[in-house]
mmCIF file of C-alpha atoms in Angstrom:
data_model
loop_
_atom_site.group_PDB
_atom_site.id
_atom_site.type_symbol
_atom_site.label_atom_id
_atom_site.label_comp_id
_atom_site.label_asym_id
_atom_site.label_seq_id
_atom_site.Cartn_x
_atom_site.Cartn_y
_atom_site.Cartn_z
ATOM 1 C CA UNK A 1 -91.724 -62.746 -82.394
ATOM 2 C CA UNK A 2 -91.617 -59.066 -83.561
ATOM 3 C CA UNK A 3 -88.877 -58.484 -86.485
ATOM 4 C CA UNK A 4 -87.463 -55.833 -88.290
ATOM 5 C CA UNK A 5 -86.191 -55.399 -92.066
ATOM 6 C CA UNK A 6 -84.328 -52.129 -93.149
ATOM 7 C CA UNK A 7 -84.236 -51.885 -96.879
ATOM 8 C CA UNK A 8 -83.215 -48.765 -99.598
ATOM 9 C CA UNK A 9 -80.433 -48.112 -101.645
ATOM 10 C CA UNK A 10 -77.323 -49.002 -100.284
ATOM 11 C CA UNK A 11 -75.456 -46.138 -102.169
ATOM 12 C CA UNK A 12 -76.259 -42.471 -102.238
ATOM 13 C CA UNK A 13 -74.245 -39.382 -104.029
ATOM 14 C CA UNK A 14 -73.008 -36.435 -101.498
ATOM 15 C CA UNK A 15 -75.529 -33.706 -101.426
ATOM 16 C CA UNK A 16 -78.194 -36.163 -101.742
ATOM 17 C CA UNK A 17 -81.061 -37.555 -99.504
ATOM 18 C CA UNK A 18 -81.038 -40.870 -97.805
ATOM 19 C CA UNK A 19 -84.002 -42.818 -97.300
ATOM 20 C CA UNK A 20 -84.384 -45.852 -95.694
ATOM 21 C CA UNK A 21 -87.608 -47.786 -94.775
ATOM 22 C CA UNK A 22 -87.985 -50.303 -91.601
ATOM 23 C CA UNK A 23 -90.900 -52.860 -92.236
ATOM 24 C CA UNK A 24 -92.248 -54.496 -88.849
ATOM 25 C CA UNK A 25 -93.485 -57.692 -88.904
ATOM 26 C CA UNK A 26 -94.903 -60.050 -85.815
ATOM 27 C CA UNK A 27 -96.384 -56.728 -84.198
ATOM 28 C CA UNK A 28 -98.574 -53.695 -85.345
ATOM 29 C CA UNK A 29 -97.028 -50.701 -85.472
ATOM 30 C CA UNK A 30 -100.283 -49.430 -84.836
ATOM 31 C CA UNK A 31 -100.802 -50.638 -81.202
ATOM 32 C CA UNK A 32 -99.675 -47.697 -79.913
ATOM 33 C CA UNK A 33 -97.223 -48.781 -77.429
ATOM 34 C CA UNK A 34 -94.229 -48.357 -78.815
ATOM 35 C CA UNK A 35 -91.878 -45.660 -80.119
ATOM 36 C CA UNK A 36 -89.670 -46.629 -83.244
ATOM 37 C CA UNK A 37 -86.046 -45.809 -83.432
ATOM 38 C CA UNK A 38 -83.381 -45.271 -86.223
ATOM 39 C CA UNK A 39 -79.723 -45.711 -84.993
ATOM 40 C CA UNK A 40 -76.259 -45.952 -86.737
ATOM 41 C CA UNK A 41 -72.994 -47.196 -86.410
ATOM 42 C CA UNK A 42 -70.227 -46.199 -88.496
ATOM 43 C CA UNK A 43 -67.701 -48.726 -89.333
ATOM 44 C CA UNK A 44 -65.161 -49.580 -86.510
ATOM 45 C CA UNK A 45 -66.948 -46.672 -84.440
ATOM 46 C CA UNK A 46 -70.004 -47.095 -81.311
ATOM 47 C CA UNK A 47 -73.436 -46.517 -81.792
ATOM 48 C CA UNK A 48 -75.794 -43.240 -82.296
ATOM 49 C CA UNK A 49 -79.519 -42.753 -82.175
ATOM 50 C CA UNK A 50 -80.796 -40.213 -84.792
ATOM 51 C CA UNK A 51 -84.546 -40.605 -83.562
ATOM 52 C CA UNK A 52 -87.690 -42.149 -83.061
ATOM 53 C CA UNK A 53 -91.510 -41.488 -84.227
ATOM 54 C CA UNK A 54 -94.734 -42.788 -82.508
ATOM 55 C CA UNK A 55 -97.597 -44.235 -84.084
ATOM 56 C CA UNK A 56 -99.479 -40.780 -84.204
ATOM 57 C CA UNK A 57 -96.301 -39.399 -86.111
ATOM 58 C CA UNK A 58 -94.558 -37.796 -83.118
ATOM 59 C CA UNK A 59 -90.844 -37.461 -83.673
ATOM 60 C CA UNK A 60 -88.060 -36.851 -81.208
ATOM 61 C CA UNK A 61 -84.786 -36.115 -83.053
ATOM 62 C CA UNK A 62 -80.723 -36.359 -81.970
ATOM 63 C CA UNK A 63 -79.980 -32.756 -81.649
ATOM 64 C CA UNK A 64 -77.146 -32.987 -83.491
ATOM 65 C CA UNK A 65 -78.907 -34.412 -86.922
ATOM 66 C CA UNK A 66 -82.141 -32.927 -86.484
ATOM 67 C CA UNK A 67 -81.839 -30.160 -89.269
ATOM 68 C CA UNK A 68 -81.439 -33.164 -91.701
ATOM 69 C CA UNK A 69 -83.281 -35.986 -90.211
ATOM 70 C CA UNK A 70 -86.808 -36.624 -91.201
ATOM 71 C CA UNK A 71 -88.809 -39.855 -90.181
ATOM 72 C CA UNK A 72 -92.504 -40.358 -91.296
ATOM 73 C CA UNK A 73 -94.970 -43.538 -90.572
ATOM 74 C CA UNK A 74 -97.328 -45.779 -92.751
ATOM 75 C CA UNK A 75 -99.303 -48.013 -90.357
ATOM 76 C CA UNK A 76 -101.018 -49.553 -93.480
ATOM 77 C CA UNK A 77 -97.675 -51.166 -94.622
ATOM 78 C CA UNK A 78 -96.248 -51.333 -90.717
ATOM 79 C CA UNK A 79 -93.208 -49.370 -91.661
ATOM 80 C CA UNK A 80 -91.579 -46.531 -90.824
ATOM 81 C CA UNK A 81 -89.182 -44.106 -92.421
ATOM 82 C CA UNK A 82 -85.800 -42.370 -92.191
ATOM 83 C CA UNK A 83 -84.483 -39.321 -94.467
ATOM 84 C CA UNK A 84 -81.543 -38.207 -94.454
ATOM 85 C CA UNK A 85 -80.790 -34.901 -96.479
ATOM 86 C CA UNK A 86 -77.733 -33.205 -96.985
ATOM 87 C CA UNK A 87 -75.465 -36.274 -96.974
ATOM 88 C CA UNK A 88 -71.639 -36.987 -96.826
ATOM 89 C CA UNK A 89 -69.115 -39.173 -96.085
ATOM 90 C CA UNK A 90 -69.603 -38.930 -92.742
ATOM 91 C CA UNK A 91 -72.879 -39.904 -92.767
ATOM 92 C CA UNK A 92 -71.814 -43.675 -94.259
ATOM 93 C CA UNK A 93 -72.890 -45.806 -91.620
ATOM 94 C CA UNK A 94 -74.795 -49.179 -91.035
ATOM 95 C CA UNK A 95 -78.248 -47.914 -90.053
ATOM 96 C CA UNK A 96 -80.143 -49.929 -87.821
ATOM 97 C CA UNK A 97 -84.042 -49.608 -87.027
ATOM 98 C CA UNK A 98 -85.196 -50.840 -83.417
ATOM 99 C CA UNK A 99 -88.138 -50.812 -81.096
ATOM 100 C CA UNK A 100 -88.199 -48.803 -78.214
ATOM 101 C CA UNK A 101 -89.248 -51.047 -75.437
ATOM 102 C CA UNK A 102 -87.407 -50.039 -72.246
ATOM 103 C CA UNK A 103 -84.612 -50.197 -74.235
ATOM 104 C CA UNK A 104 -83.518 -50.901 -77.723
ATOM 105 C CA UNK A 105 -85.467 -54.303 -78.584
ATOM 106 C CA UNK A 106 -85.346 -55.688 -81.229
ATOM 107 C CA UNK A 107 -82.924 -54.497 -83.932
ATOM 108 C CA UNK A 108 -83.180 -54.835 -87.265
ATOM 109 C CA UNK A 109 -80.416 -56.864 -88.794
ATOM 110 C CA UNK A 110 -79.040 -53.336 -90.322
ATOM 111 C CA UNK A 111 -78.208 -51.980 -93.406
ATOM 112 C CA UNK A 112 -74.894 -50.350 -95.041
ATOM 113 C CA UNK A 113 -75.528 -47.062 -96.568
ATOM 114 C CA UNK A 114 -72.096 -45.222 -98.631
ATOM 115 C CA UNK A 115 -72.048 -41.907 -99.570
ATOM 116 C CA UNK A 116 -69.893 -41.861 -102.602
ATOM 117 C CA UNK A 117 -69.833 -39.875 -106.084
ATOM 118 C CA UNK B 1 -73.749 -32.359 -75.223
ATOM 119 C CA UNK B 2 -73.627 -35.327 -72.606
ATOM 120 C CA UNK B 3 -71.171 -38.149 -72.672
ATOM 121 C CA UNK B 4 -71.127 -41.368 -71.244
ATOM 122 C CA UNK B 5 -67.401 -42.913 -71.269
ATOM 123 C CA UNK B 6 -66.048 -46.375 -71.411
ATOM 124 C CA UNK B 7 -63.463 -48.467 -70.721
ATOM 125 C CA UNK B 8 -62.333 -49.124 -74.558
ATOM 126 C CA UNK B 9 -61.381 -52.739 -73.395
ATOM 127 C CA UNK B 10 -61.642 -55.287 -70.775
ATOM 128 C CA UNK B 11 -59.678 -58.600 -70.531
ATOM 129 C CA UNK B 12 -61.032 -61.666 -68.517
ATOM 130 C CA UNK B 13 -60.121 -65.594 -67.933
ATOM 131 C CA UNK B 14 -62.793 -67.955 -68.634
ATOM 132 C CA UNK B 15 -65.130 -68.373 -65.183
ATOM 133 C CA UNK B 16 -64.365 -64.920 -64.593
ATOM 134 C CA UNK B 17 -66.472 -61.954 -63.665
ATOM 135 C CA UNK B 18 -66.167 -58.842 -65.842
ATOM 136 C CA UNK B 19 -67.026 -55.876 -65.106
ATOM 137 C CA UNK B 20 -67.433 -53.009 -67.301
ATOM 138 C CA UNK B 21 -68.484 -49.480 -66.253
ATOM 139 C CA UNK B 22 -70.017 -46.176 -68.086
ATOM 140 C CA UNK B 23 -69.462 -42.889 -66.829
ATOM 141 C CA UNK B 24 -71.709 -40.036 -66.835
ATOM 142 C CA UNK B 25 -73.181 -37.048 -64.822
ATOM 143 C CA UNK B 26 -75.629 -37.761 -62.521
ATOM 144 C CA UNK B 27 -76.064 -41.120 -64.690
ATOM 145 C CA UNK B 28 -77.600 -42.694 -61.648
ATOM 146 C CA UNK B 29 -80.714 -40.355 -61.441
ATOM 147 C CA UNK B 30 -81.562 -41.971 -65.060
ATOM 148 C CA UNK B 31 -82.295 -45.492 -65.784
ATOM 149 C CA UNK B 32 -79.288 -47.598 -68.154
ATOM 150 C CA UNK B 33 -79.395 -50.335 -70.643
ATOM 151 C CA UNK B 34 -76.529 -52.403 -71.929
ATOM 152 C CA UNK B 35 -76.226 -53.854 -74.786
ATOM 153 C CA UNK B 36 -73.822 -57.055 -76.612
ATOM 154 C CA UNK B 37 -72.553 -56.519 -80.021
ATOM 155 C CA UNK B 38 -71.129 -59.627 -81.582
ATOM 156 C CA UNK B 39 -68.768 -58.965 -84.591
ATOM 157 C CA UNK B 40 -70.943 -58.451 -87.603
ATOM 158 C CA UNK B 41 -74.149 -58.578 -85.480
ATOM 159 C CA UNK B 42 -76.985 -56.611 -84.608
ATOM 160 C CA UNK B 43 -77.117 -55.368 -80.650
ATOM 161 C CA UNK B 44 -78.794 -57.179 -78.260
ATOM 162 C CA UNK B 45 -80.323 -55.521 -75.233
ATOM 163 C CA UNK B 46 -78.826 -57.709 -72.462
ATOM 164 C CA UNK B 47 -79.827 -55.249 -69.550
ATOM 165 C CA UNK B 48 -82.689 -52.705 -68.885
ATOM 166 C CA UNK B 49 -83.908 -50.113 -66.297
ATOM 167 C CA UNK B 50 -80.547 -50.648 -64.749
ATOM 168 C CA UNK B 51 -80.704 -54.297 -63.220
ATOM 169 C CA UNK B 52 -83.520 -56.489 -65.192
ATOM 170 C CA UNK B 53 -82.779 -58.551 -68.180
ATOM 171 C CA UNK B 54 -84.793 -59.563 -70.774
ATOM 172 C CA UNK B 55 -86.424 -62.912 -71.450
ATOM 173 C CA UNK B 56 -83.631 -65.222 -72.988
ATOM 174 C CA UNK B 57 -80.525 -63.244 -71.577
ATOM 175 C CA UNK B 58 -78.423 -65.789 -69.108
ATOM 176 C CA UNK B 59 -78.388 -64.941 -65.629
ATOM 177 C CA UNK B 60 -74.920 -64.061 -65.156
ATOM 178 C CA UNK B 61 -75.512 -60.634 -66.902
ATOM 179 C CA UNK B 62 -76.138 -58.641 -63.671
ATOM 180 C CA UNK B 63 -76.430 -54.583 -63.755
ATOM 181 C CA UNK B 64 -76.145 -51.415 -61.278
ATOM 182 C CA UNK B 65 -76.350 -47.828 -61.380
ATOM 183 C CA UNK B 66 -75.754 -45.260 -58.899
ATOM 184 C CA UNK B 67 -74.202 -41.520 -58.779
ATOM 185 C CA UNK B 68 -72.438 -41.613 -61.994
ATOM 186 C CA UNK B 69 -71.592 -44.885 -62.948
ATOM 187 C CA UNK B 70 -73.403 -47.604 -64.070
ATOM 188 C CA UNK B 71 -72.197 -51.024 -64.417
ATOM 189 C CA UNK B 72 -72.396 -54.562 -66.210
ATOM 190 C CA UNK B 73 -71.119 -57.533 -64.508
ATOM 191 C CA UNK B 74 -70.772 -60.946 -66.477
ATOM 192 C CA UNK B 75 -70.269 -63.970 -63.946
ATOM 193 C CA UNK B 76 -68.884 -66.691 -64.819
ATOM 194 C CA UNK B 77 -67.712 -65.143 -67.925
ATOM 195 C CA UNK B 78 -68.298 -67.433 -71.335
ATOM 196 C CA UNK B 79 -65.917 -67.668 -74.435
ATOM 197 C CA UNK B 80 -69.588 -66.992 -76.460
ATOM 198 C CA UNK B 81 -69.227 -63.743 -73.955
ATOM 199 C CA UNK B 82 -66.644 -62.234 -76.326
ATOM 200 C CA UNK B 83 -67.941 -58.679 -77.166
ATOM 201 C CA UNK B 84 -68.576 -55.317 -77.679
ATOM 202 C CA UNK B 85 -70.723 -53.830 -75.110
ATOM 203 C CA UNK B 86 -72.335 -50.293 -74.914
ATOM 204 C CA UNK B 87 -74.398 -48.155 -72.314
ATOM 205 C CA UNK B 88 -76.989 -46.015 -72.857
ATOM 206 C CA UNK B 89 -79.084 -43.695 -70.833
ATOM 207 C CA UNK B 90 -81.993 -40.881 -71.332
ATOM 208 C CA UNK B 91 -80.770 -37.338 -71.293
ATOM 209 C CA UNK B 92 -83.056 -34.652 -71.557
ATOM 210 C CA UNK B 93 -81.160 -32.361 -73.356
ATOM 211 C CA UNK B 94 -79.867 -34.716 -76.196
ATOM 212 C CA UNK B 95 -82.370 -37.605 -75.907
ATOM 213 C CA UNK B 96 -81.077 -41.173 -76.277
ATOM 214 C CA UNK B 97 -77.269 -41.691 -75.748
ATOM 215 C CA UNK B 98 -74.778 -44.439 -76.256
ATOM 216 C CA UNK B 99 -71.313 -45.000 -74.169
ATOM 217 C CA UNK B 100 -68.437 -44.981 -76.275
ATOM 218 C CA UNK B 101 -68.164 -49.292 -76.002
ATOM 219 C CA UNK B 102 -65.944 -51.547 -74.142
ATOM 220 C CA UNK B 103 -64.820 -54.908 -76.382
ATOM 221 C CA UNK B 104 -64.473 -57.547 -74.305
ATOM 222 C CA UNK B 105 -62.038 -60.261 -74.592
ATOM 223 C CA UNK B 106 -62.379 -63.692 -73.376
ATOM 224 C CA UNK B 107 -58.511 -65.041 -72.507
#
């Protein structure tokens, strides 16, 4: 049964980068057969993908965030990675990680990330 | 940027069938998944590639997509049924997007 854990700091000043890390477990991230997804959801508000890498390191990012958004891989710790620079309020959010597999599945259980002085 | 647009709510009797619908252009000629939000829950991917459900999901979560609107049905709708549901398609210009979620209230 493949799982997913987001962890990182759960507070982060305005201006500042975000970074959150998804660890995998009950799959390889290094199979090859899947992409990886970040995705967050405001509080109250519907869902939005900020993008996905491959196991090679290919990235696809939401138009919309790409001038922030960078996501890297480590196949040696089967995790993946989300950075978010440039950050505000609007950017406070649970982030979720998920595997793309015809669809969003599974999600991780999500994490809530404030951007606060 | 491209939208897909839902109901905000839907209302249904126990035994019921729901049906909730997302909106988009030319939303048929791309495949749609839905997915079940419980409050304070991850999403669950309840329907894929427009019609097929995953291992696990009940069969009364049945799905369709054609010109631009897709839709979830729920037969024999289920208190545990009680929801927030969202599309989401492929879109070539903006990658992967979510509808705008329908909460779903079991009467």
């Amino acid at each position: 049964q493949v799982q997913l854990q987001e962890s990182g700091p759960g507070l982060v000043k305005p201006s500042q980068t975000l970074s959150l890390t998804c660890t995998v477990s009950g799959a390889s991230i290094s199979s090859g057969s899947h992409f990886w997804s970040w995705i967050r959801q405001p509080a109250g508000k519907g869902l939005e993908w900020i993008g996905r890498i491959y196991t090679s390191g290919s990235t696809n990012y939401n138009p919309s965030l790409s001038s922030r958004v960078t996501m890297s891989v480590d196949t040696s710790k089967n995790q993946f990675s989300l950075k978010l620079s440039s950050v505000t309020a609007a950017d406070t959010a649970v982030y979720y990680c998920a595997r793309e597999n015809q669809g969003f599945d599974p999600w991780g259980q999500g994490t809530l990330v404030t951007v606060s002085s | 940027s491209y939208e897909l647009t839902q109901p905000p709510s839907v209302s249904v009797s126990p035994g019921q069938t729901a049906s909730i619908t997302c909106s988009g252009d030319k939303l048929g000629n791309n495949y749609a998944c839905w997915y079940q939000q419980r409050p304070g829950q991850s999403p669950v991917l309840v329907i894929y590639q427009d019609t097929k459900r995953p291992s696990g999901i009940p069969e009364r979560f049945s799905g369709s997509n054609s010109g631009n609107t897709a839709t979830l049905t729920i037969s024999g709708t289920q208190a545990m049924d009680e929801a927030d549901y969202y599309c989401q398609a492929w879109d070539s210009r903006t990658s992967f997007v979510f509808g705008t979620g329908t909460k779903v209230t079991v009467l």
